[in-house]
Coordinates of C-alpha atoms in Angstrom, one line a residue:
M1 CA -142.8 1.4 -34.1
K2 CA -145.6 3.7 -33.8
N3 CA -143.9 5.8 -29.8
F4 CA -141.8 6.3 -32.3
L5 CA -143.0 7.8 -34.9
I6 CA -145.2 10.4 -32.2
F7 CA -142.6 10.7 -30.5
V8 CA -140.4 12.1 -34.0
A9 CA -144.0 13.0 -34.9
G10 CA -143.6 16.0 -31.3
F11 CA -139.7 16.6 -32.2
I12 CA -140.9 18.0 -35.6
A13 CA -143.8 20.2 -34.3
G14 CA -142.0 22.1 -31.4
I15 CA -138.9 22.5 -33.8
I16 CA -141.7 24.9 -36.2
S17 CA -143.5 26.3 -33.9
L18 CA -140.4 27.6 -32.3
L19 CA -139.0 28.6 -35.6
L20 CA -142.6 30.4 -36.2
F21 CA -142.0 32.3 -32.3
A22 CA -138.7 33.6 -33.1
A23 CA -140.2 35.1 -36.5
I24 CA -142.8 36.6 -34.2
L25 CA -140.2 37.7 -31.9
S26 CA -137.9 39.5 -34.8
D27 CA -139.6 42.3 -35.3
D28 CA -138.0 44.3 -38.0
S29 CA -139.9 47.0 -37.4
L30 CA -138.8 50.2 -36.2
D31 CA -139.2 50.2 -32.9
I32 CA -137.0 53.2 -31.8
P33 CA -138.3 56.0 -29.1
G34 CA -138.9 59.0 -29.9
L35 CA -139.2 58.9 -33.4
T36 CA -142.9 59.4 -35.2
L37 CA -143.7 57.8 -38.9
F38 CA -145.3 59.2 -41.4
E39 CA -148.6 57.6 -43.2
Q40 CA -146.9 59.2 -46.3
P41 CA -143.6 60.2 -47.0
A42 CA -142.9 63.9 -47.2
E43 CA -141.2 66.1 -49.4
S44 CA -138.0 65.5 -50.5
L45 CA -135.0 67.8 -49.2
S46 CA -131.8 68.7 -51.3
V47 CA -129.1 67.5 -49.3
R48 CA -127.3 65.8 -51.2
D49 CA -124.2 63.7 -48.8
F50 CA -124.4 63.3 -44.7
E51 CA -122.1 62.6 -42.2
V52 CA -122.6 60.5 -39.9
F53 CA -122.0 61.9 -36.0
Q54 CA -123.9 59.1 -33.3
S55 CA -124.6 55.4 -34.9
I56 CA -128.2 54.6 -33.1
D57 CA -129.9 51.0 -33.2
K58 CA -131.5 49.1 -36.2
G59 CA -129.9 51.0 -39.1
A60 CA -130.4 54.4 -38.0
A61 CA -127.9 58.0 -37.0
L62 CA -127.9 61.1 -36.5
A63 CA -126.4 63.4 -39.6
R64 CA -125.2 66.3 -40.4
E65 CA -126.1 67.5 -43.5
I66 CA -122.2 68.6 -45.2
N67 CA -122.5 71.3 -48.0
P68 CA -119.2 71.3 -49.8
N69 CA -120.4 75.1 -51.1
R70 CA -118.9 76.0 -47.8
G71 CA -117.4 73.5 -46.3
W72 CA -118.2 71.6 -43.6
F73 CA -121.3 70.9 -41.3
D74 CA -121.5 74.4 -42.3
T75 CA -125.4 74.6 -42.7
G76 CA -126.6 73.0 -39.0
L77 CA -129.2 70.8 -40.8
L78 CA -129.2 67.7 -38.2
V79 CA -130.8 64.3 -39.2
L80 CA -131.8 60.8 -38.4
L81 CA -131.2 58.2 -41.3
I82 CA -133.5 55.4 -41.4
S83 CA -132.0 52.2 -43.3
D84 CA -135.1 50.1 -44.8
D85 CA -131.9 47.1 -45.8
G86 CA -130.8 46.3 -43.0
E87 CA -128.0 48.9 -43.3
Y88 CA -126.3 50.4 -40.4
Y89 CA -124.5 53.0 -40.3
Y90 CA -121.0 53.3 -37.8
D91 CA -118.9 57.5 -36.1
E92 CA -118.1 59.2 -38.7
Q93 CA -119.1 57.4 -42.3
I94 CA -120.0 60.0 -44.7
V95 CA -123.9 58.9 -47.1
G96 CA -124.6 59.7 -50.2
V97 CA -127.6 59.9 -52.1
P98 CA -126.8 57.5 -55.1
E99 CA -127.9 58.7 -57.9
G100 CA -131.9 57.9 -59.2
K101 CA -132.6 57.9 -55.6
C102 CA -133.7 61.4 -53.0
M103 CA -133.4 61.8 -49.7
R104 CA -136.9 62.1 -48.2
Q105 CA -139.0 62.5 -44.9
V106 CA -140.9 59.6 -43.1
G107 CA -141.1 61.1 -40.0
V108 CA -140.1 63.9 -37.0
Y109 CA -137.3 62.2 -34.1
T110 CA -136.9 63.7 -31.0
Y111 CA -134.3 63.5 -28.9
T112 CA -132.9 65.3 -25.9
T113 CA -129.4 66.1 -24.7
K114 CA -126.8 65.5 -22.9
S115 CA -127.5 69.4 -22.1
E116 CA -131.5 67.8 -21.5
D117 CA -132.3 70.5 -24.4
R118 CA -135.2 68.7 -26.1
K119 CA -134.8 68.7 -30.5
T120 CA -136.7 67.8 -33.1
I121 CA -135.7 66.6 -36.2
P122 CA -136.4 65.6 -40.1
A123 CA -136.4 61.7 -39.8
V124 CA -135.3 60.9 -43.0
K125 CA -134.7 57.4 -46.1
I126 CA -133.2 57.1 -49.1
M127 CA -135.7 56.2 -51.7
D128 CA -136.3 55.8 -54.9
R129 CA -137.7 58.7 -56.7

């Protein structure tokens, strides 16, 4: 009986160790190459709507501003949208800023285009005012 209790205790300790190790490895931090986050969020953007044109892993996407006064994609403002709530963006999704919230710049994202041009754009999140 003593050997059985030692076996069960070891088995339970192994399961707990495995779960702790998995929790450490499943770090939910945003680790996107080229992304530099600020220590504090910067200014709020006046833009209200974006259309996603390329999804990126880990709940981020490249998007363009939609300006209703001048038509779709007229201003050319590109951003990296970052989601905190686990939401994943998809191509051609329209992302609006809900009432009572704002779009704030939280960093910059640098990437290389297919034509080998290096671009740096604002990284933004939808946040409380």
